Amino acid sequence: MNVFQPDKLFGIIGHPLGHTMSPLLHNWGFAQQNIRAVYMAWPTQPESIENFMHTFRTLPVSGASVTIPHKISVMDYIDKLTDRAKAIGAVNTLYWRNDQVIGDNTDTAGVSEPLRPHCAQVKKALLIGAGGASRAAIVGLQSLQIEEIHITNRTQSKAGDLAEEFNVSTVDWDNRGDQHYDLIVNSTSLGMSGKLEKINPMILDNQDANTIVYDLVYNPLETVLLREAAARKCKTIHGIEMFLHQGLAQFKIWTGYDLDETAARKLLLSRL
Ligand code: ATR
């Protein structure tokens, strides 16, 4: 009997992990590139992060993806943070360099890469939300050299704190639909369970075919925000792009290879 013996081991830590598509993407990628590696799901409770990191250092694990609830707590157990992980204050990727465990964050690529082909036309952007995902979104938007970035959030003080830290401006939650934007990015979880009416009705009032609307949520694929945006002829970008590009960036860090973006997208869409 032929038994597959991988040379390298990767995986994802988080809890819960039931819905993750990361094993699908990375195992497909290894097969595409003829890399003898395997990527597993390692459900890890919050209190087990220290044990996990001990295991990571002891067993021959080459790298890992990190998701909720460990993106911040894992930083206590690594040797070095990349600049972007430092700026975001969270880690989603672990890898080894010169016997050191490095913590990086490719969520910025998940925000910036789908927008890069359009960024020449984006001068003024509105970011909805001021939580953990919003920090990666700001760093991603700033990497595109967008001139004006505004943040709006239900809790104004959190928008204010973030705006001060990243040197961008705020828009009052009540006035969030008053201006035209070239780009609107939703970094709240409001699209996930039909709660979008809370942000939706007015936010699109002044938007048109010159507005790009990017919802970082991909469950469901077509959120109410994107449906309404499409009805107003805005250009829409699905949250699956966020997942895809953060994953492609991880794969590149671990292997040095660029995967076929179109084929990877097709694979993910076929499983949603
Ligand atoms: P994550 O790490 O996924 O970003 P988070 O840090 O809890 O999660 O942030 C959730 C974001 O969604 C916040 O911007 C939150 O707004 P508040 O800061 O006012 O809580 C936003 N959010 C969640 N539920 C909301 C709702 N019902 N209406 C408006 N904003 C909401």
PDB file of C-alpha atoms and ligand atoms in Angstrom:
ATOM      1  CA  MET A   1       0.000   0.000   0.000  1.00  0.00           C
ATOM      2  CA  ASN A   2       1.299   3.477  -0.903  1.00  0.00           C
ATOM      3  CA  VAL A   3       1.167   5.854   2.039  1.00  0.00           C
ATOM      4  CA  PHE A   4       1.555   9.583   1.394  1.00  0.00           C
ATOM      5  CA  GLN A   5       4.453  10.851   3.491  1.00  0.00           C
ATOM      6  CA  PRO A   6       4.552  14.624   3.484  1.00  0.00           C
ATOM      7  CA  ASP A   7       7.850  16.453   3.901  1.00  0.00           C
ATOM      8  CA  LYS A   8       6.179  19.475   5.452  1.00  0.00           C
ATOM      9  CA  LEU A   9       3.316  20.060   7.830  1.00  0.00           C
ATOM     10  CA  PHE A  10       1.087  23.161   7.976  1.00  0.00           C
ATOM     11  CA  GLY A  11      -2.256  23.872   9.578  1.00  0.00           C
ATOM     12  CA  ILE A  12      -4.724  26.346  10.981  1.00  0.00           C
ATOM     13  CA  ILE A  13      -5.405  27.069  14.636  1.00  0.00           C
ATOM     14  CA  GLY A  14      -8.635  28.632  15.798  1.00  0.00           C
ATOM     15  CA  HIS A  15     -11.899  27.823  17.493  1.00  0.00           C
ATOM     16  CA  PRO A  16     -14.382  26.922  16.157  1.00  0.00           C
ATOM     17  CA  LEU A  17     -12.930  25.795  12.842  1.00  0.00           C
ATOM     18  CA  GLY A  18     -15.875  23.944  11.338  1.00  0.00           C
ATOM     19  CA  HIS A  19     -16.334  26.310   8.413  1.00  0.00           C
ATOM     20  CA  THR A  20     -12.711  26.933   7.403  1.00  0.00           C
ATOM     21  CA  MET A  21     -11.804  26.651   3.723  1.00  0.00           C
ATOM     22  CA  SER A  22      -8.075  27.061   4.398  1.00  0.00           C
ATOM     23  CA  PRO A  23      -7.261  23.307   4.189  1.00  0.00           C
ATOM     24  CA  LEU A  24      -9.042  23.153   0.833  1.00  0.00           C
ATOM     25  CA  LEU A  25      -7.057  26.063  -0.588  1.00  0.00           C
ATOM     26  CA  HIS A  26      -3.621  25.104   0.710  1.00  0.00           C
ATOM     27  CA  ASN A  27      -3.821  21.355   0.041  1.00  0.00           C
ATOM     28  CA  TRP A  28      -4.959  22.161  -3.500  1.00  0.00           C
ATOM     29  CA  GLY A  29      -2.034  24.573  -3.793  1.00  0.00           C
ATOM     30  CA  PHE A  30       0.480  21.952  -2.642  1.00  0.00           C
ATOM     31  CA  ALA A  31      -0.902  19.514  -5.219  1.00  0.00           C
ATOM     32  CA  GLN A  32      -0.699  22.188  -7.958  1.00  0.00           C
ATOM     33  CA  GLN A  33       2.960  22.850  -7.190  1.00  0.00           C
ATOM     34  CA  ASN A  34       3.923  19.205  -6.536  1.00  0.00           C
ATOM     35  CA  ILE A  35       4.920  20.059  -2.987  1.00  0.00           C
ATOM     36  CA  ARG A  36       4.892  17.110  -0.598  1.00  0.00           C
ATOM     37  CA  ALA A  37       3.134  18.929   2.203  1.00  0.00           C
ATOM     38  CA  VAL A  38      -0.118  18.644   4.102  1.00  0.00           C
ATOM     39  CA  TYR A  39      -2.287  21.316   5.734  1.00  0.00           C
ATOM     40  CA  MET A  40      -4.523  20.319   8.636  1.00  0.00           C
ATOM     41  CA  ALA A  41      -7.195  21.872  10.856  1.00  0.00           C
ATOM     42  CA  TRP A  42      -6.133  22.100  14.488  1.00  0.00           C
ATOM     43  CA  PRO A  43      -9.088  23.288  16.594  1.00  0.00           C
ATOM     44  CA  THR A  44      -7.501  25.010  19.585  1.00  0.00           C
ATOM     45  CA  GLN A  45      -9.356  26.444  22.574  1.00  0.00           C
ATOM     46  CA  PRO A  46      -8.259  29.890  23.826  1.00  0.00           C
ATOM     47  CA  GLU A  47      -6.619  28.406  26.946  1.00  0.00           C
ATOM     48  CA  SER A  48      -4.574  25.951  24.846  1.00  0.00           C
ATOM     49  CA  ILE A  49      -2.607  28.492  22.825  1.00  0.00           C
ATOM     50  CA  GLU A  50       0.516  28.153  24.996  1.00  0.00           C
ATOM     51  CA  ASN A  51       0.491  24.359  24.588  1.00  0.00           C
ATOM     52  CA  PHE A  52      -0.061  24.711  20.874  1.00  0.00           C
ATOM     53  CA  MET A  53       2.915  27.030  20.480  1.00  0.00           C
ATOM     54  CA  HIS A  54       5.065  24.612  22.457  1.00  0.00           C
ATOM     55  CA  THR A  55       4.008  21.890  20.020  1.00  0.00           C
ATOM     56  CA  PHE A  56       4.655  24.201  17.057  1.00  0.00           C
ATOM     57  CA  ARG A  57       8.246  24.680  18.216  1.00  0.00           C
ATOM     58  CA  THR A  58       8.827  21.032  19.124  1.00  0.00           C
ATOM     59  CA  LEU A  59       7.320  19.131  16.213  1.00  0.00           C
ATOM     60  CA  PRO A  60       8.402  19.707  12.609  1.00  0.00           C
ATOM     61  CA  VAL A  61       5.621  22.172  11.789  1.00  0.00           C
ATOM     62  CA  SER A  62       6.630  24.544   8.982  1.00  0.00           C
ATOM     63  CA  GLY A  63       3.903  27.146   9.330  1.00  0.00           C
ATOM     64  CA  ALA A  64       0.381  27.881  10.466  1.00  0.00           C
ATOM     65  CA  SER A  65      -2.594  30.103   9.820  1.00  0.00           C
ATOM     66  CA  VAL A  66      -4.032  31.746  12.913  1.00  0.00           C
ATOM     67  CA  THR A  67      -7.661  32.719  13.244  1.00  0.00           C
ATOM     68  CA  ILE A  68     -10.194  33.747  15.883  1.00  0.00           C
ATOM     69  CA  PRO A  69      -9.716  33.721  18.891  1.00  0.00           C
ATOM     70  CA  HIS A  70      -5.886  33.570  18.757  1.00  0.00           C
ATOM     71  CA  LYS A  71      -4.864  36.407  16.430  1.00  0.00           C
ATOM     72  CA  ILE A  72      -3.819  38.673  19.294  1.00  0.00           C
ATOM     73  CA  SER A  73      -2.912  36.205  22.066  1.00  0.00           C
ATOM     74  CA  VAL A  74      -0.490  34.277  19.815  1.00  0.00           C
ATOM     75  CA  MET A  75       1.773  37.336  19.700  1.00  0.00           C
ATOM     76  CA  ASP A  76       3.027  36.486  23.225  1.00  0.00           C
ATOM     77  CA  TYR A  77       4.619  33.270  21.928  1.00  0.00           C
ATOM     78  CA  ILE A  78       6.499  34.290  18.805  1.00  0.00           C
ATOM     79  CA  ASP A  79      10.004  35.665  18.300  1.00  0.00           C
ATOM     80  CA  LYS A  80       9.472  38.440  15.796  1.00  0.00           C
ATOM     81  CA  LEU A  81       6.584  40.395  14.235  1.00  0.00           C
ATOM     82  CA  THR A  82       6.587  41.792  10.718  1.00  0.00           C
ATOM     83  CA  ASP A  83       5.900  45.528  10.387  1.00  0.00           C
ATOM     84  CA  ARG A  84       2.389  44.972   9.103  1.00  0.00           C
ATOM     85  CA  ALA A  85       1.536  42.546  11.917  1.00  0.00           C
ATOM     86  CA  LYS A  86       2.825  45.177  14.343  1.00  0.00           C
ATOM     87  CA  ALA A  87       0.719  47.896  12.735  1.00  0.00           C
ATOM     88  CA  ILE A  88      -2.418  45.743  12.792  1.00  0.00           C
ATOM     89  CA  GLY A  89      -1.683  44.409  16.269  1.00  0.00           C
ATOM     90  CA  ALA A  90      -2.626  40.877  15.208  1.00  0.00           C
ATOM     91  CA  VAL A  91      -1.112  37.818  13.501  1.00  0.00           C
ATOM     92  CA  ASN A  92      -2.723  35.457  10.985  1.00  0.00           C
ATOM     93  CA  THR A  93       0.415  33.680   9.680  1.00  0.00           C
ATOM     94  CA  LEU A  94       3.278  31.870  11.402  1.00  0.00           C
ATOM     95  CA  TYR A  95       6.461  30.723   9.722  1.00  0.00           C
ATOM     96  CA  TRP A  96      10.102  29.987  10.513  1.00  0.00           C
ATOM     97  CA  ARG A  97      13.069  32.153   9.476  1.00  0.00           C
ATOM     98  CA  ASN A  98      16.561  31.478  10.833  1.00  0.00           C
ATOM     99  CA  ASP A  99      15.263  29.436  13.742  1.00  0.00           C
ATOM    100  CA  GLN A 100      12.835  32.162  14.750  1.00  0.00           C
ATOM    101  CA  VAL A 101       9.046  31.971  14.698  1.00  0.00           C
ATOM    102  CA  ILE A 102       7.801  34.964  12.712  1.00  0.00           C
ATOM    103  CA  GLY A 103       4.286  36.390  13.083  1.00  0.00           C
ATOM    104  CA  ASP A 104       2.918  38.067   9.972  1.00  0.00           C
ATOM    105  CA  ASN A 105      -0.502  39.255   8.856  1.00  0.00           C
ATOM    106  CA  THR A 106      -1.705  38.718   5.276  1.00  0.00           C
ATOM    107  CA  ASP A 107      -5.187  40.128   5.922  1.00  0.00           C
ATOM    108  CA  THR A 108      -3.833  43.409   4.516  1.00  0.00           C
ATOM    109  CA  ALA A 109      -3.310  41.631   1.174  1.00  0.00           C
ATOM    110  CA  GLY A 110      -6.888  40.370   1.410  1.00  0.00           C
ATOM    111  CA  VAL A 111      -8.007  43.998   1.467  1.00  0.00           C
ATOM    112  CA  SER A 112      -5.516  45.588  -0.905  1.00  0.00           C
ATOM    113  CA  GLU A 113      -5.071  43.022  -3.701  1.00  0.00           C
ATOM    114  CA  PRO A 114      -8.681  42.908  -4.968  1.00  0.00           C
ATOM    115  CA  LEU A 115      -8.642  46.738  -5.002  1.00  0.00           C
ATOM    116  CA  ARG A 116      -5.244  47.199  -6.618  1.00  0.00           C
ATOM    117  CA  PRO A 117      -6.541  47.083 -10.229  1.00  0.00           C
ATOM    118  CA  HIS A 118      -8.982  49.890  -9.362  1.00  0.00           C
ATOM    119  CA  CYS A 119      -6.906  52.013  -7.020  1.00  0.00           C
ATOM    120  CA  ALA A 120      -6.044  54.728  -9.558  1.00  0.00           C
ATOM    121  CA  GLN A 121      -9.687  55.762  -9.510  1.00  0.00           C
ATOM    122  CA  VAL A 122     -10.020  55.645  -5.701  1.00  0.00           C
ATOM    123  CA  LYS A 123      -9.296  58.968  -4.027  1.00  0.00           C
ATOM    124  CA  LYS A 124     -11.844  58.905  -1.221  1.00  0.00           C
ATOM    125  CA  ALA A 125     -12.752  55.796   0.797  1.00  0.00           C
ATOM    126  CA  LEU A 126     -15.128  55.053   3.659  1.00  0.00           C
ATOM    127  CA  LEU A 127     -14.417  52.186   6.036  1.00  0.00           C
ATOM    128  CA  ILE A 128     -17.408  50.895   8.007  1.00  0.00           C
ATOM    129  CA  GLY A 129     -16.413  49.473  11.387  1.00  0.00           C
ATOM    130  CA  ALA A 130     -13.684  49.954  13.970  1.00  0.00           C
ATOM    131  CA  GLY A 131     -13.045  46.430  15.267  1.00  0.00           C
ATOM    132  CA  GLY A 132     -10.228  43.919  14.740  1.00  0.00           C
ATOM    133  CA  ALA A 133     -10.918  43.393  11.033  1.00  0.00           C
ATOM    134  CA  SER A 134     -10.976  47.163  10.522  1.00  0.00           C
ATOM    135  CA  ARG A 135      -7.344  47.519  11.589  1.00  0.00           C
ATOM    136  CA  ALA A 136      -6.170  45.201   8.809  1.00  0.00           C
ATOM    137  CA  ALA A 137      -8.467  47.059   6.420  1.00  0.00           C
ATOM    138  CA  ILE A 138      -6.888  50.432   7.237  1.00  0.00           C
ATOM    139  CA  VAL A 139      -3.347  49.100   6.810  1.00  0.00           C
ATOM    140  CA  GLY A 140      -4.418  47.507   3.508  1.00  0.00           C
ATOM    141  CA  LEU A 141      -6.040  50.729   2.274  1.00  0.00           C
ATOM    142  CA  GLN A 142      -3.061  52.826   3.332  1.00  0.00           C
ATOM    143  CA  SER A 143      -0.754  50.503   1.393  1.00  0.00           C
ATOM    144  CA  LEU A 144      -2.690  51.550  -1.746  1.00  0.00           C
ATOM    145  CA  GLN A 145      -1.865  55.236  -1.112  1.00  0.00           C
ATOM    146  CA  ILE A 146      -5.535  56.229  -1.062  1.00  0.00           C
ATOM    147  CA  GLU A 147      -5.631  59.976  -0.399  1.00  0.00           C
ATOM    148  CA  GLU A 148      -8.642  60.218   1.904  1.00  0.00           C
ATOM    149  CA  ILE A 149      -9.697  57.446   4.273  1.00  0.00           C
ATOM    150  CA  HIS A 150     -12.684  58.009   6.559  1.00  0.00           C
ATOM    151  CA  ILE A 151     -13.908  55.645   9.272  1.00  0.00           C
ATOM    152  CA  THR A 152     -17.474  55.397  10.489  1.00  0.00           C
ATOM    153  CA  ASN A 153     -18.583  53.214  13.386  1.00  0.00           C
ATOM    154  CA  ARG A 154     -21.667  52.798  15.566  1.00  0.00           C
ATOM    155  CA  THR A 155     -19.494  53.524  18.611  1.00  0.00           C
ATOM    156  CA  GLN A 156     -17.948  56.844  17.651  1.00  0.00           C
ATOM    157  CA  SER A 157     -15.161  56.732  20.244  1.00  0.00           C
ATOM    158  CA  LYS A 158     -13.722  53.572  18.682  1.00  0.00           C
ATOM    159  CA  ALA A 159     -13.696  55.202  15.250  1.00  0.00           C
ATOM    160  CA  GLY A 160     -11.960  58.217  16.835  1.00  0.00           C
ATOM    161  CA  ASP A 161      -9.268  56.092  18.487  1.00  0.00           C
ATOM    162  CA  LEU A 162      -8.531  54.238  15.267  1.00  0.00           C
ATOM    163  CA  ALA A 163      -8.512  57.424  13.199  1.00  0.00           C
ATOM    164  CA  GLU A 164      -6.002  58.999  15.568  1.00  0.00           C
ATOM    165  CA  GLU A 165      -3.749  55.951  15.584  1.00  0.00           C
ATOM    166  CA  PHE A 166      -3.657  55.666  11.782  1.00  0.00           C
ATOM    167  CA  ASN A 167      -3.910  59.367  10.994  1.00  0.00           C
ATOM    168  CA  VAL A 168      -7.177  59.174   9.042  1.00  0.00           C
ATOM    169  CA  SER A 169     -10.516  60.942   9.650  1.00  0.00           C
ATOM    170  CA  THR A 170     -13.933  59.948  10.959  1.00  0.00           C
ATOM    171  CA  VAL A 171     -17.486  60.418   9.730  1.00  0.00           C
ATOM    172  CA  ASP A 172     -20.334  60.448  12.257  1.00  0.00           C
ATOM    173  CA  TRP A 173     -22.386  57.246  12.131  1.00  0.00           C
ATOM    174  CA  ASP A 174     -25.533  59.326  11.582  1.00  0.00           C
ATOM    175  CA  ASN A 175     -23.945  61.068   8.585  1.00  0.00           C
ATOM    176  CA  ARG A 176     -22.406  57.986   7.000  1.00  0.00           C
ATOM    177  CA  GLY A 177     -24.496  58.217   3.841  1.00  0.00           C
ATOM    178  CA  ASP A 178     -24.129  61.944   3.245  1.00  0.00           C
ATOM    179  CA  GLN A 179     -21.193  61.950   0.839  1.00  0.00           C
ATOM    180  CA  HIS A 180     -20.114  60.233  -2.326  1.00  0.00           C
ATOM    181  CA  TYR A 181     -17.196  57.819  -1.993  1.00  0.00           C
ATOM    182  CA  ASP A 182     -15.073  56.103  -4.617  1.00  0.00           C
ATOM    183  CA  LEU A 183     -14.824  53.109  -2.318  1.00  0.00           C
ATOM    184  CA  ILE A 184     -16.819  51.726   0.621  1.00  0.00           C
ATOM    185  CA  VAL A 185     -15.370  48.823   2.622  1.00  0.00           C
ATOM    186  CA  ASN A 186     -17.527  47.031   5.182  1.00  0.00           C
ATOM    187  CA  SER A 187     -15.403  45.524   7.951  1.00  0.00           C
ATOM    188  CA  THR A 188     -18.258  44.774  10.359  1.00  0.00           C
ATOM    189  CA  SER A 189     -19.980  41.429  10.645  1.00  0.00           C
ATOM    190  CA  LEU A 190     -23.343  42.949   9.804  1.00  0.00           C
ATOM    191  CA  GLY A 191     -23.737  41.197   6.491  1.00  0.00           C
ATOM    192  CA  MET A 192     -23.597  37.757   8.040  1.00  0.00           C
ATOM    193  CA  SER A 193     -27.092  37.332   9.348  1.00  0.00           C
ATOM    194  CA  GLY A 194     -29.270  39.736   7.475  1.00  0.00           C
ATOM    195  CA  LYS A 195     -28.601  42.500  10.003  1.00  0.00           C
ATOM    196  CA  LEU A 196     -27.424  44.732   7.256  1.00  0.00           C
ATOM    197  CA  GLU A 197     -30.442  46.973   7.317  1.00  0.00           C
ATOM    198  CA  LYS A 198     -28.688  48.608  10.256  1.00  0.00           C
ATOM    199  CA  ILE A 199     -25.962  50.035   8.018  1.00  0.00           C
ATOM    200  CA  ASN A 200     -27.438  49.716   4.623  1.00  0.00           C
ATOM    201  CA  PRO A 201     -30.314  52.015   3.723  1.00  0.00           C
ATOM    202  CA  MET A 202     -28.554  55.362   3.951  1.00  0.00           C
ATOM    203  CA  ILE A 203     -24.989  54.353   3.286  1.00  0.00           C
ATOM    204  CA  LEU A 204     -25.692  53.895  -0.408  1.00  0.00           C
ATOM    205  CA  ASP A 205     -27.847  56.980  -0.901  1.00  0.00           C
ATOM    206  CA  ASN A 206     -25.116  59.007  -2.580  1.00  0.00           C
ATOM    207  CA  GLN A 207     -23.302  56.177  -4.329  1.00  0.00           C
ATOM    208  CA  ASP A 208     -23.392  55.352  -8.014  1.00  0.00           C
ATOM    209  CA  ALA A 209     -21.585  53.507 -10.794  1.00  0.00           C
ATOM    210  CA  ASN A 210     -18.353  55.240  -9.748  1.00  0.00           C
ATOM    211  CA  THR A 211     -18.396  53.644  -6.307  1.00  0.00           C
ATOM    212  CA  ILE A 212     -16.741  50.332  -5.489  1.00  0.00           C
ATOM    213  CA  VAL A 213     -18.371  48.475  -2.584  1.00  0.00           C
ATOM    214  CA  TYR A 214     -16.247  45.757  -0.956  1.00  0.00           C
ATOM    215  CA  ASP A 215     -17.844  43.652   1.780  1.00  0.00           C
ATOM    216  CA  LEU A 216     -15.176  41.735   3.686  1.00  0.00           C
ATOM    217  CA  VAL A 217     -17.842  39.263   4.860  1.00  0.00           C
ATOM    218  CA  TYR A 218     -18.238  36.196   2.621  1.00  0.00           C
ATOM    219  CA  ASN A 219     -20.996  34.390   4.435  1.00  0.00           C
ATOM    220  CA  PRO A 220     -23.371  34.754   2.645  1.00  0.00           C
ATOM    221  CA  LEU A 221     -21.477  35.457  -0.575  1.00  0.00           C
ATOM    222  CA  GLU A 222     -23.963  38.072  -1.673  1.00  0.00           C
ATOM    223  CA  THR A 223     -24.688  40.221   1.373  1.00  0.00           C
ATOM    224  CA  VAL A 224     -27.574  42.665   1.445  1.00  0.00           C
ATOM    225  CA  LEU A 225     -25.038  45.490   1.107  1.00  0.00           C
ATOM    226  CA  LEU A 226     -23.640  44.040  -2.112  1.00  0.00           C
ATOM    227  CA  ARG A 227     -27.075  43.291  -3.516  1.00  0.00           C
ATOM    228  CA  GLU A 228     -28.239  46.851  -2.901  1.00  0.00           C
ATOM    229  CA  ALA A 229     -24.951  48.236  -4.201  1.00  0.00           C
ATOM    230  CA  ALA A 230     -25.311  46.238  -7.416  1.00  0.00           C
ATOM    231  CA  ALA A 231     -28.862  47.559  -7.797  1.00  0.00           C
ATOM    232  CA  ARG A 232     -27.357  51.073  -7.725  1.00  0.00           C
ATOM    233  CA  LYS A 233     -24.861  50.041 -10.400  1.00  0.00           C
ATOM    234  CA  CYS A 234     -21.911  50.240  -7.984  1.00  0.00           C
ATOM    235  CA  LYS A 235     -19.000  47.907  -8.672  1.00  0.00           C
ATOM    236  CA  THR A 236     -19.133  45.154  -6.036  1.00  0.00           C
ATOM    237  CA  ILE A 237     -16.390  42.951  -4.588  1.00  0.00           C
ATOM    238  CA  HIS A 238     -17.312  39.844  -2.584  1.00  0.00           C
ATOM    239  CA  GLY A 239     -15.696  38.916   0.704  1.00  0.00           C
ATOM    240  CA  ILE A 240     -14.432  35.692  -0.864  1.00  0.00           C
ATOM    241  CA  GLU A 241     -11.703  37.888  -2.405  1.00  0.00           C
ATOM    242  CA  MET A 242     -10.522  38.722   1.112  1.00  0.00           C
ATOM    243  CA  PHE A 243     -10.226  35.042   2.003  1.00  0.00           C
ATOM    244  CA  LEU A 244      -8.638  34.171  -1.321  1.00  0.00           C
ATOM    245  CA  HIS A 245      -5.951  36.863  -1.260  1.00  0.00           C
ATOM    246  CA  GLN A 246      -4.956  36.459   2.371  1.00  0.00           C
ATOM    247  CA  GLY A 247      -4.581  32.731   1.606  1.00  0.00           C
ATOM    248  CA  LEU A 248      -2.585  33.242  -1.607  1.00  0.00           C
ATOM    249  CA  ALA A 249      -0.249  35.571   0.294  1.00  0.00           C
ATOM    250  CA  GLN A 250       0.243  32.936   3.010  1.00  0.00           C
ATOM    251  CA  PHE A 251       0.984  30.274   0.409  1.00  0.00           C
ATOM    252  CA  LYS A 252       3.612  32.535  -1.169  1.00  0.00           C
ATOM    253  CA  ILE A 253       5.282  33.161   2.200  1.00  0.00           C
ATOM    254  CA  TRP A 254       5.441  29.434   2.962  1.00  0.00           C
ATOM    255  CA  THR A 255       6.426  28.106  -0.447  1.00  0.00           C
ATOM    256  CA  GLY A 256       7.630  31.023  -2.577  1.00  0.00           C
ATOM    257  CA  TYR A 257       5.001  30.144  -5.206  1.00  0.00           C
ATOM    258  CA  ASP A 258       2.153  32.191  -6.688  1.00  0.00           C
ATOM    259  CA  LEU A 259      -0.942  30.090  -7.216  1.00  0.00           C
ATOM    260  CA  ASP A 260      -3.281  30.517 -10.177  1.00  0.00           C
ATOM    261  CA  GLU A 261      -5.714  33.085  -8.774  1.00  0.00           C
ATOM    262  CA  THR A 262      -8.563  32.299 -11.174  1.00  0.00           C
ATOM    263  CA  ALA A 263      -8.399  28.552 -10.535  1.00  0.00           C
ATOM    264  CA  ALA A 264      -8.179  29.107  -6.761  1.00  0.00           C
ATOM    265  CA  ARG A 265     -11.234  31.388  -6.839  1.00  0.00           C
ATOM    266  CA  LYS A 266     -13.169  28.808  -8.846  1.00  0.00           C
ATOM    267  CA  LEU A 267     -12.271  26.133  -6.322  1.00  0.00           C
ATOM    268  CA  LEU A 268     -13.467  28.231  -3.372  1.00  0.00           C
ATOM    269  CA  LEU A 269     -16.676  29.317  -5.081  1.00  0.00           C
ATOM    270  CA  SER A 270     -17.475  25.691  -5.875  1.00  0.00           C
ATOM    271  CA  ARG A 271     -17.465  24.901  -2.146  1.00  0.00           C
ATOM    272  CA  LEU A 272     -19.474  27.861  -0.836  1.00  0.00           C
TER     273      LEU A 272
HETATM  274  P1  ATR B   1     -13.968  41.846  14.373  1.00  0.00           P
HETATM  275  O1  ATR B   1     -12.746  41.410  15.122  1.00  0.00           O
HETATM  276  O2  ATR B   1     -14.588  40.773  13.520  1.00  0.00           O
HETATM  277  O3  ATR B   1     -13.764  43.105  13.615  1.00  0.00           O
HETATM  278  P2  ATR B   1     -15.206  43.245  16.553  1.00  0.00           P
HETATM  279  O4  ATR B   1     -13.846  43.695  16.972  1.00  0.00           O
HETATM  280  O5  ATR B   1     -16.155  42.773  17.596  1.00  0.00           O
HETATM  281  O6  ATR B   1     -15.106  42.081  15.497  1.00  0.00           O
HETATM  282  O7  ATR B   1     -15.893  44.440  15.716  1.00  0.00           O
HETATM  283  C1  ATR B   1     -17.182  44.340  15.228  1.00  0.00           C
HETATM  284  C2  ATR B   1     -17.510  45.609  14.415  1.00  0.00           C
HETATM  285  O8  ATR B   1     -18.856  45.470  13.940  1.00  0.00           O
HETATM  286  C3  ATR B   1     -17.471  46.890  15.233  1.00  0.00           C
HETATM  287  O9  ATR B   1     -17.124  47.965  14.391  1.00  0.00           O
HETATM  288  C4  ATR B   1     -18.933  46.995  15.705  1.00  0.00           C
HETATM  289  O10 ATR B   1     -19.353  48.289  16.056  1.00  0.00           O
HETATM  290  P3  ATR B   1     -19.190  48.804  17.596  1.00  0.00           P
HETATM  291  O11 ATR B   1     -17.745  49.176  17.715  1.00  0.00           O
HETATM  292  O12 ATR B   1     -20.117  49.937  17.696  1.00  0.00           O
HETATM  293  O13 ATR B   1     -19.570  47.637  18.458  1.00  0.00           O
HETATM  294  C5  ATR B   1     -19.641  46.563  14.451  1.00  0.00           C
HETATM  295  N1  ATR B   1     -21.004  46.112  14.752  1.00  0.00           N
HETATM  296  C6  ATR B   1     -21.358  44.921  15.280  1.00  0.00           C
HETATM  297  N2  ATR B   1     -22.722  44.859  15.419  1.00  0.00           N
HETATM  298  C7  ATR B   1     -23.214  46.035  14.962  1.00  0.00           C
HETATM  299  C8  ATR B   1     -24.530  46.584  14.799  1.00  0.00           C
HETATM  300  N3  ATR B   1     -25.620  45.897  15.164  1.00  0.00           N
HETATM  301  N4  ATR B   1     -24.649  47.825  14.268  1.00  0.00           N
HETATM  302  C9  ATR B   1     -23.556  48.527  13.892  1.00  0.00           C
HETATM  303  N5  ATR B   1     -22.279  48.064  14.006  1.00  0.00           N
HETATM  304  C10 ATR B   1     -22.104  46.842  14.524  1.00  0.00           C
END
